[in-house]
Coordinates of C-alpha atoms in Angstrom, one line a residue:
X1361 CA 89.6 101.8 122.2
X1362 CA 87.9 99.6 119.6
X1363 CA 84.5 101.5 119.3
X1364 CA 86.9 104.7 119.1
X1365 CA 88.4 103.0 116.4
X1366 CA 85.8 101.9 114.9
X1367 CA 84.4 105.5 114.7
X1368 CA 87.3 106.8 113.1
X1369 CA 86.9 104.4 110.3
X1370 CA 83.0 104.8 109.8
X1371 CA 84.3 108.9 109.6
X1372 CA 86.9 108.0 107.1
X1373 CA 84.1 106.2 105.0
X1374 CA 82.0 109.3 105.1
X1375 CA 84.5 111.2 104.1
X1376 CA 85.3 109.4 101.0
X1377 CA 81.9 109.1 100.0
X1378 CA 81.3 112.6 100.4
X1379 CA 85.0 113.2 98.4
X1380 CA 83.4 110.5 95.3
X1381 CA 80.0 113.0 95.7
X1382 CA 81.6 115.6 95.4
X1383 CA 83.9 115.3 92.3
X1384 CA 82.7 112.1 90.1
X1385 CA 85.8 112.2 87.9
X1386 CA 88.0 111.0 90.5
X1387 CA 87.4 107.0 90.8
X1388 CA 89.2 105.4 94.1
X1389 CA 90.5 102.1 93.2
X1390 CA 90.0 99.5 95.4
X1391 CA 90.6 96.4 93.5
X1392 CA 92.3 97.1 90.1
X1393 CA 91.8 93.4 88.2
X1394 CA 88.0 93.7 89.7
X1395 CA 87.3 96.9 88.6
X1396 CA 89.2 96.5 85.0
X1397 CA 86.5 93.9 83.9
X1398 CA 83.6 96.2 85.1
X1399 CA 84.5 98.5 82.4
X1400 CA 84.4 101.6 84.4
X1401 CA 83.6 105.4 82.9
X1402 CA 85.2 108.5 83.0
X1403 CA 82.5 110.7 83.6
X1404 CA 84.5 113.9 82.0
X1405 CA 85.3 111.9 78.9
X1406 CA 81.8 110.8 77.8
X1407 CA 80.3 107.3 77.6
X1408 CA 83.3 106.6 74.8
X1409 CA 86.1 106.5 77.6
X1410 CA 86.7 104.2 79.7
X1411 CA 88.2 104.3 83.7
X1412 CA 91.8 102.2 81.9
X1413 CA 92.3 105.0 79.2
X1414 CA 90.7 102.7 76.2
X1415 CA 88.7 104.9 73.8
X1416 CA 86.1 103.4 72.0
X1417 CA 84.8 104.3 68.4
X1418 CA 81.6 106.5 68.3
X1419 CA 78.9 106.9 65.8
X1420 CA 81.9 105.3 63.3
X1421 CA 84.3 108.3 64.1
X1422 CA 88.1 107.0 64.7
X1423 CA 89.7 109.0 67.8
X1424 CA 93.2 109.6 66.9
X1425 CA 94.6 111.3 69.7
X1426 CA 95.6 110.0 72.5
X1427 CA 93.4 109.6 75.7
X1428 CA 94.8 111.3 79.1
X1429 CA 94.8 109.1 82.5
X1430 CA 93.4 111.2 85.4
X1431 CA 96.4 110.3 87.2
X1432 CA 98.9 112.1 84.7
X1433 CA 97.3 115.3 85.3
X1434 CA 99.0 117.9 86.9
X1435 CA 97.3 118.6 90.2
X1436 CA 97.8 114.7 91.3
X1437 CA 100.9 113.3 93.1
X1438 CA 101.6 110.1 93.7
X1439 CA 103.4 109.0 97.0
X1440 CA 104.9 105.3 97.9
X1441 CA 104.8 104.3 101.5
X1442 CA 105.5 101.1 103.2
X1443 CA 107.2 100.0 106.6
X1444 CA 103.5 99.5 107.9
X1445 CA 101.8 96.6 109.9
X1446 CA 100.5 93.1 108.6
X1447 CA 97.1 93.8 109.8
X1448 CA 96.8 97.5 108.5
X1449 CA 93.6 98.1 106.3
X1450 CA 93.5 100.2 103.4
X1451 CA 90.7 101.7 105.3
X1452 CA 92.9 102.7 108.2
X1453 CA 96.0 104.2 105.7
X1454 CA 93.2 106.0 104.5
X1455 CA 92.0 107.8 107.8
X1456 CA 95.5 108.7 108.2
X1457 CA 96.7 110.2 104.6
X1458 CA 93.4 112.0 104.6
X1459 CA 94.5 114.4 107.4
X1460 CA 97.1 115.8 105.5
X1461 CA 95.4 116.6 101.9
X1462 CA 93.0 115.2 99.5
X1463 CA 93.3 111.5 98.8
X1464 CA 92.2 110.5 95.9
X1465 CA 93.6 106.7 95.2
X1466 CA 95.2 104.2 97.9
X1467 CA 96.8 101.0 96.2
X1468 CA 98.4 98.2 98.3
X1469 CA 99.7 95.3 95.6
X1470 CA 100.0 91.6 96.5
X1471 CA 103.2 90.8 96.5
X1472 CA 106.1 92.6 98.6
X1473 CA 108.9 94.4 97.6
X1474 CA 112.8 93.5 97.8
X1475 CA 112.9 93.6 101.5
X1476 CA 109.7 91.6 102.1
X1477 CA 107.8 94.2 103.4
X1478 CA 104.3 95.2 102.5
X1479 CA 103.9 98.2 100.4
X1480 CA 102.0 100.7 98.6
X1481 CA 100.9 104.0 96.8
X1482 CA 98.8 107.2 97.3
X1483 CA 97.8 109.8 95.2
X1484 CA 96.4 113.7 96.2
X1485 CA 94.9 116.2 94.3
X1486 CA 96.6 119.9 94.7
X1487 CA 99.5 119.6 96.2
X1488 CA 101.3 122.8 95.9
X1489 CA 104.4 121.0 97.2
X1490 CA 105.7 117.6 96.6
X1491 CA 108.6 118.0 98.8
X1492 CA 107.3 119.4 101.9
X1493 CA 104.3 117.0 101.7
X1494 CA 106.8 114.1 101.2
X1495 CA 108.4 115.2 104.5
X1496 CA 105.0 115.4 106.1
X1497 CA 103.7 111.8 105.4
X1498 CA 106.9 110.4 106.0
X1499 CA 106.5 111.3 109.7
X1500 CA 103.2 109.5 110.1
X1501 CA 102.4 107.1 112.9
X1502 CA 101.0 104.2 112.1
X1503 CA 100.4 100.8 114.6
X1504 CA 103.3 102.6 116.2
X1505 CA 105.1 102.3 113.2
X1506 CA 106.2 105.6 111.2
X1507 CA 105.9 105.1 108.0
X1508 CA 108.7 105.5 104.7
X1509 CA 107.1 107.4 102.3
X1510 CA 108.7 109.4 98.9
X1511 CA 108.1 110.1 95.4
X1512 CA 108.5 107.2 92.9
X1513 CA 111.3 107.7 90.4
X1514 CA 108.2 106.5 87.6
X1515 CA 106.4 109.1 87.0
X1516 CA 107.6 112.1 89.4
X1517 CA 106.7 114.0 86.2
X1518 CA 106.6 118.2 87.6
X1519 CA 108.3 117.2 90.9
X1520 CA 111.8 116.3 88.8
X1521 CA 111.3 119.3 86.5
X1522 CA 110.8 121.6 89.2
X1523 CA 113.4 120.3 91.1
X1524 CA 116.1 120.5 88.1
X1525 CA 114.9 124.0 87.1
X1526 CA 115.5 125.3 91.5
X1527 CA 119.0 123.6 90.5
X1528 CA 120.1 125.4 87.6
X1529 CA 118.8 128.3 89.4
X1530 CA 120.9 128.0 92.6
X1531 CA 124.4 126.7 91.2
X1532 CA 126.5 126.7 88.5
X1533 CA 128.4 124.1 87.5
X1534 CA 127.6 120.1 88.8
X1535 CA 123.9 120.4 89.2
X1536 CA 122.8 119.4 85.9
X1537 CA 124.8 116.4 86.0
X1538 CA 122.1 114.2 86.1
X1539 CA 120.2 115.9 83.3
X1540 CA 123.1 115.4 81.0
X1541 CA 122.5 111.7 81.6
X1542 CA 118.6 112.1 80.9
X1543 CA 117.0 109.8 78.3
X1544 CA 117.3 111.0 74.9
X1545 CA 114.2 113.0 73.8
X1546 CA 111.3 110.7 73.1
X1547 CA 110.3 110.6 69.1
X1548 CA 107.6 109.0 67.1
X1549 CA 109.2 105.5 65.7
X1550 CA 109.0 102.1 64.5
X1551 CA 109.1 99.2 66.7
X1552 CA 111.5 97.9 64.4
X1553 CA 113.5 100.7 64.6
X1554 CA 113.8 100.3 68.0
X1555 CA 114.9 97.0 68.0
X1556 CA 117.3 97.2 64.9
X1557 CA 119.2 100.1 66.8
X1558 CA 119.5 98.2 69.8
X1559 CA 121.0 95.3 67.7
X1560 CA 123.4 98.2 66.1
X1561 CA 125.0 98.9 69.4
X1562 CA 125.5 95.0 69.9
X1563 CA 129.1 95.6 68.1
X1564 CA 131.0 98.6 70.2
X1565 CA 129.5 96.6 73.3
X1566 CA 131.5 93.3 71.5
X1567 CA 134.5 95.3 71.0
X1568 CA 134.8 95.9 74.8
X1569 CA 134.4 92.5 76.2
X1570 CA 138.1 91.9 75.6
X1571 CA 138.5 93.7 78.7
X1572 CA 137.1 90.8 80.6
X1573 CA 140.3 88.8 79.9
X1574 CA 142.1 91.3 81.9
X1575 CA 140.8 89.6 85.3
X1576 CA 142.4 86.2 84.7
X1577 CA 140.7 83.3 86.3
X1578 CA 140.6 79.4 86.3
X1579 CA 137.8 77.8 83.9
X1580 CA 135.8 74.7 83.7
X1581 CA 133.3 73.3 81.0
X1582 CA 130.6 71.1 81.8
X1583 CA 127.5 69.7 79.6
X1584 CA 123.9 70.7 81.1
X1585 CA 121.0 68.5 80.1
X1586 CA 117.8 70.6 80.5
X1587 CA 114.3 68.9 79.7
X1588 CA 111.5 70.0 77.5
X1589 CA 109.3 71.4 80.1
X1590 CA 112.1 73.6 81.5
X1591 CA 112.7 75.0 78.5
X1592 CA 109.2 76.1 77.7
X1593 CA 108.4 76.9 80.8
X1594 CA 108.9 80.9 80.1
X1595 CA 108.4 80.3 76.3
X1596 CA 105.5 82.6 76.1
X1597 CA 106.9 85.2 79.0
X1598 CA 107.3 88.5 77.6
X1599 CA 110.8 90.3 78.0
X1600 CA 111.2 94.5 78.3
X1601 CA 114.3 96.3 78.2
X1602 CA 114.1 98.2 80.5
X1603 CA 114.9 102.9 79.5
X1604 CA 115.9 103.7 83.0
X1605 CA 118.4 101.1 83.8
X1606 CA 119.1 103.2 87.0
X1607 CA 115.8 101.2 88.9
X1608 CA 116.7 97.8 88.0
X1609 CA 117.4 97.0 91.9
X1610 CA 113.7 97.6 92.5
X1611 CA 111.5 97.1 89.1
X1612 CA 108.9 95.2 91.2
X1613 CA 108.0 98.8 92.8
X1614 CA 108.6 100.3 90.0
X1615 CA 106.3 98.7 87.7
X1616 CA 103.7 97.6 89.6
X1617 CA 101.8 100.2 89.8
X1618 CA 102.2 100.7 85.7
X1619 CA 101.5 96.7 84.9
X1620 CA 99.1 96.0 87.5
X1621 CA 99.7 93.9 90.4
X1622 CA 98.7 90.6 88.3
X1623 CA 102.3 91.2 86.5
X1624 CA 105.2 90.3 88.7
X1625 CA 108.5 91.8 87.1
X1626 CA 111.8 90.0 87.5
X1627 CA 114.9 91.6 86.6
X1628 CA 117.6 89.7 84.7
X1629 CA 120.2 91.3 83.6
X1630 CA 121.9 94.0 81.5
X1631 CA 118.5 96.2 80.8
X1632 CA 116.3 93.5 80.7
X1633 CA 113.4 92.4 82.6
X1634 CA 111.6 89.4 82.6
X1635 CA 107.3 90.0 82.7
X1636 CA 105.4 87.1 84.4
X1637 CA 102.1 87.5 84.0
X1638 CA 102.2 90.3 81.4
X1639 CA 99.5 89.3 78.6
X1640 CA 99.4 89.5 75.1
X1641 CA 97.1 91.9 74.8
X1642 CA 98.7 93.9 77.1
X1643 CA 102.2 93.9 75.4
X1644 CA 100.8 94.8 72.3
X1645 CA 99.5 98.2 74.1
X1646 CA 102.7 98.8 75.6
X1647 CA 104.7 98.4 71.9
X1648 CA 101.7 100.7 70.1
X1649 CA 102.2 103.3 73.1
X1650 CA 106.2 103.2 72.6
X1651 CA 105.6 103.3 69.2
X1652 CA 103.0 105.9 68.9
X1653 CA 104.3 108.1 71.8
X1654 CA 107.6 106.8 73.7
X1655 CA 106.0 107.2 76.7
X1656 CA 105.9 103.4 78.2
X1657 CA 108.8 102.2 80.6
X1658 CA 110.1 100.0 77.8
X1659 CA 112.0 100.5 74.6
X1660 CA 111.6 97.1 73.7
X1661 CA 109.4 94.3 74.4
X1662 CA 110.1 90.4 73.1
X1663 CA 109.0 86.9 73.8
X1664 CA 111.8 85.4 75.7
X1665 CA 113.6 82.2 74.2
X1666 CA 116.9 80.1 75.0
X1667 CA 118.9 82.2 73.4
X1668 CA 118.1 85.4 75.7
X1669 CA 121.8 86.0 77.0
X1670 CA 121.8 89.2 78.2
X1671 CA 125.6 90.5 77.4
X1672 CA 125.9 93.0 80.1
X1673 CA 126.0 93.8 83.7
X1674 CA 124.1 96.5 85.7
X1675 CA 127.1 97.3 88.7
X1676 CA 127.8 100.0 91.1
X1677 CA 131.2 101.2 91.1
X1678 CA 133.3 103.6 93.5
X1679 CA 136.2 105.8 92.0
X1680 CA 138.6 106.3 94.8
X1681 CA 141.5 109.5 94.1
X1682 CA 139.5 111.6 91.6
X1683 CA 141.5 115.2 92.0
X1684 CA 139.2 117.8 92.8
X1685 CA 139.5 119.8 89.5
X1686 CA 138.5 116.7 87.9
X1687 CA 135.3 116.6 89.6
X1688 CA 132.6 117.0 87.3
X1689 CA 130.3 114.1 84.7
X1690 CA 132.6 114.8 81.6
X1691 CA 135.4 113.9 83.5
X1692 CA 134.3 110.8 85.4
X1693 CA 132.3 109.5 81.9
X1694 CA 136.0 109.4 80.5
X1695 CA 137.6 107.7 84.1
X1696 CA 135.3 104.9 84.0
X1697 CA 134.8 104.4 80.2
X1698 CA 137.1 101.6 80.3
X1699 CA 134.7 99.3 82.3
X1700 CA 131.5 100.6 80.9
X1701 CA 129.1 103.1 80.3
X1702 CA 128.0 105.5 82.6
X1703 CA 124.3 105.2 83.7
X1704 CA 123.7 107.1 86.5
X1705 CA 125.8 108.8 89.7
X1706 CA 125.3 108.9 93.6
X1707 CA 123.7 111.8 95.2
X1708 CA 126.5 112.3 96.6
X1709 CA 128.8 113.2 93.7
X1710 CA 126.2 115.7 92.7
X1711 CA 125.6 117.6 96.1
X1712 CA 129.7 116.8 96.6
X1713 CA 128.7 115.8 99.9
X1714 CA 131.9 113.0 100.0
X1715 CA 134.9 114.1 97.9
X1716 CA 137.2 111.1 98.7
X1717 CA 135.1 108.7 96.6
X1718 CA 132.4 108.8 93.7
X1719 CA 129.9 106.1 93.5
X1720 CA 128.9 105.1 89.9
X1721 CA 126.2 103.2 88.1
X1722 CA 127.4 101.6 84.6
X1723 CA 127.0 99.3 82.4
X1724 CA 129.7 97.1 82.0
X1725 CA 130.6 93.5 79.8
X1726 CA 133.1 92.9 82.7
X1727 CA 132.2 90.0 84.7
X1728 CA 132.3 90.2 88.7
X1729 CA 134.3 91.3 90.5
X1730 CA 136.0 94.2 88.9
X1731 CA 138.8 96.3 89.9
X1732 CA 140.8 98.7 87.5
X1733 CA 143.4 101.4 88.1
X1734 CA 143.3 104.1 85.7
X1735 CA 146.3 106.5 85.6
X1736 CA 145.0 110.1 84.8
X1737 CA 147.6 112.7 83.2
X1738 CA 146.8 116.9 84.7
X1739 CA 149.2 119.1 83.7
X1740 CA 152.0 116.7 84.0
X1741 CA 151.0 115.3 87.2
X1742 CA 150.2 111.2 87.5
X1743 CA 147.0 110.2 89.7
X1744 CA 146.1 107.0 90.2
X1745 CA 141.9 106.4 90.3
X1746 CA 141.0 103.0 92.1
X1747 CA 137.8 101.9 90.3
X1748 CA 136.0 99.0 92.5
X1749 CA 132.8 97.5 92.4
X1750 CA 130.5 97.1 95.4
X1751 CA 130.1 93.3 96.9
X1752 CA 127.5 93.4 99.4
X1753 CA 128.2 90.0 99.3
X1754 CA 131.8 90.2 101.0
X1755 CA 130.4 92.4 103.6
X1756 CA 131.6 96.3 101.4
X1757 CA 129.3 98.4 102.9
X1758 CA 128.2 101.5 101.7
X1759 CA 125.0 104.0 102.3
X1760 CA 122.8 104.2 99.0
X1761 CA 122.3 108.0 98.7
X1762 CA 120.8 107.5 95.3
X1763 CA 117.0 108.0 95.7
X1764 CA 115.3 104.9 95.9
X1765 CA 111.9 103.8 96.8

């Protein structure tokens, strides 16, 4: 059994030499901090680009566009996987994702994700269908353990556009809920711009937290004395607000494989998230790429300092007793408007899968735990709508149908 295995890996290695042969501008990564400092070249780009998308000046000419990352093209598709063994190689993954397509990258970070297990991502080049081969991997074997495996939400690119435009052609009404909650279109703008308008909305979010006072609860004031070293102890972290609030319960997998695994992501509250690890050098290229383009995964970025107080909760919520002609996004935006803002629904909802209850993402200045009744008026008729948020803590279970990775 070991020399068979031991075959299959030395085939494996072949196979990815021949693959690197074959087609230099694909690069496996097999250490990504290692590899950074050897400064590697894209072959298609010229000796100007480098492997981490940093163009260089040539012959005194100033490149003003943009450079594009092999892995944004088109034809590659990133995967993540975990629920794998301790002991399982990178080499050994390898010999198994290679039988169903053409790997390009493996990449297994440090650290674990939320559930402590070990993880990791994939790309392939051509896949003609994200879906099926989604299915596919996530039925491989491995240490007799089958893997998890499905797209990121970071970076599904053509996989989400193809799936909403097969959803606009198959229904009607209710399957571009989820587009209407999309990020507003990304435009060319200051950084201070995007920190003065997030300071703008500081005030409708301040006019709201009177609600709080609704859940009435007995209070106590006591006098911490914190020492010097604590308080500079994450004086030079960096701080991102986060655009898709809706992955906040797993930014380590998220962002890991956009910040490199050196950068361990913490989230704290509201939108923001707190960078250990993340340079200076490095922040600065994530504000000039938001700035320049909109495309990184933060509208802002800030030093972090005492007076970080995140004003906002990120909750799920269930809305029990909405009528069924009330079952669409314009409606439940209004039915849970008085505990926050809407920031993303259950798959459920969408699909209308479960009809006795809509699970809700928002954003809300209410403090735990909340429960509201809101009395909706149809045609003359009185419905009451139990909003309640989910305590995993108390033991309220309920199935996550929102895709997660």
């Amino acid at each position: 059994m070991r020399e068979r295995e031991r075959d299959r890996v030395r085939e494996c290695e072949r196979d990815r030499e021949r693959d690197t042969a074959r087609d230099r501008e694909w690069t496996i990564v097999r250490n990504r901090k290692r590899e950074r400092h050897r400064g590697w070249q894209h072959s298609t780009e010229g000796p100007g680009q480098h492997y981490g998308g940093r163009r260089q000046r040539q012959n005194g000419q100033q490149r003003n566009h943009y450079p594009v990352n092999w892995r944004d093209r088109p034809d590659v598709t990133t995967f993540y996987f975990t629920r794998f063994s301790e002991d399982a190689s990178e080499k050994e993954l390898w010999y198994h994702f290679k039988q169903m397509g053409d790997v390009r990258e493996i990449f297994i970070p440090k650290h674990r994700n939320k559930e402590g297990r070990r993880y990791g991502f994939v790309r392939y080049k051509g896949v003609s269908s994200a879906s099926y081969m989604e299915r596919k991997l996530d039925n491989i074997i491995v240490g007799g353990l089958k893997l998890h495996v499905n797209i990121p939400k970071y970076g599904r690119g053509k996989e989400e556009k193809e799936l909403t435009a097969a959803k606009q052609r198959g229904h009607k009404e209710g399957d571009n809920l989820r587009c209407s909650m999309a990020a507003e279109p990304n435009t060319k703008r200051s950084y201070a711009e995007v920190v003065t308008s997030h300071a703008e909305n500081k005030e409708r979010r301040r006019r709201t937290s009177s609600l709080t006072m609704a859940h009435g609860r007995t209070q106590s004031s006591i006098i911490l004395d914190i020492s010097e070293e604590a308080k500079k102890r994450y004086a030079d972290t960096w701080v991102g607000r986060l655009k898709r609030q809706q992955v906040f319960e797993r930014v380590e997998d998220e962002l890991s494989w956009i910040l490199g695994s050196e950068v361990s992501p913490k989230y704290l509250r509201d939108d923001m998230v707190l960078l250990i690890g993340l340079s200076d050098t490095k922040a600065q290229e994530l504000i000039k790429e938001e700035t320049n383009h909109g495309t990184s995964a933060f509208y802002g970025l800030e030093k972090w300092n005492s007076k970080t107080k995140p004003g906002n909760r990120l909750i799920w919520v269930q809305c029990w007793g909405i009528p069924l002609v009330a079952w669409s996004i314009d409606h439940l935006r209004k039915i849970v408007a008085a505990v926050g803002d809407l920031v993303e629904i259950d798959d459920d909802f969408e699909d209308m899968q479960r009809l006795d209850r809509a699970r809700v993402l928002v954003r809300t200045p209410w403090t735990p735990t909340v429960e509201h009744i809101v009395t909706a008026q149809i045609d003359g008729d009185v419905h009451k709508i139990s909003i309640v948020e989910e305590n995993w803590n108390t033991g309220v279970v309920c199935a996550r149908h929102h895709r997660s990775v």
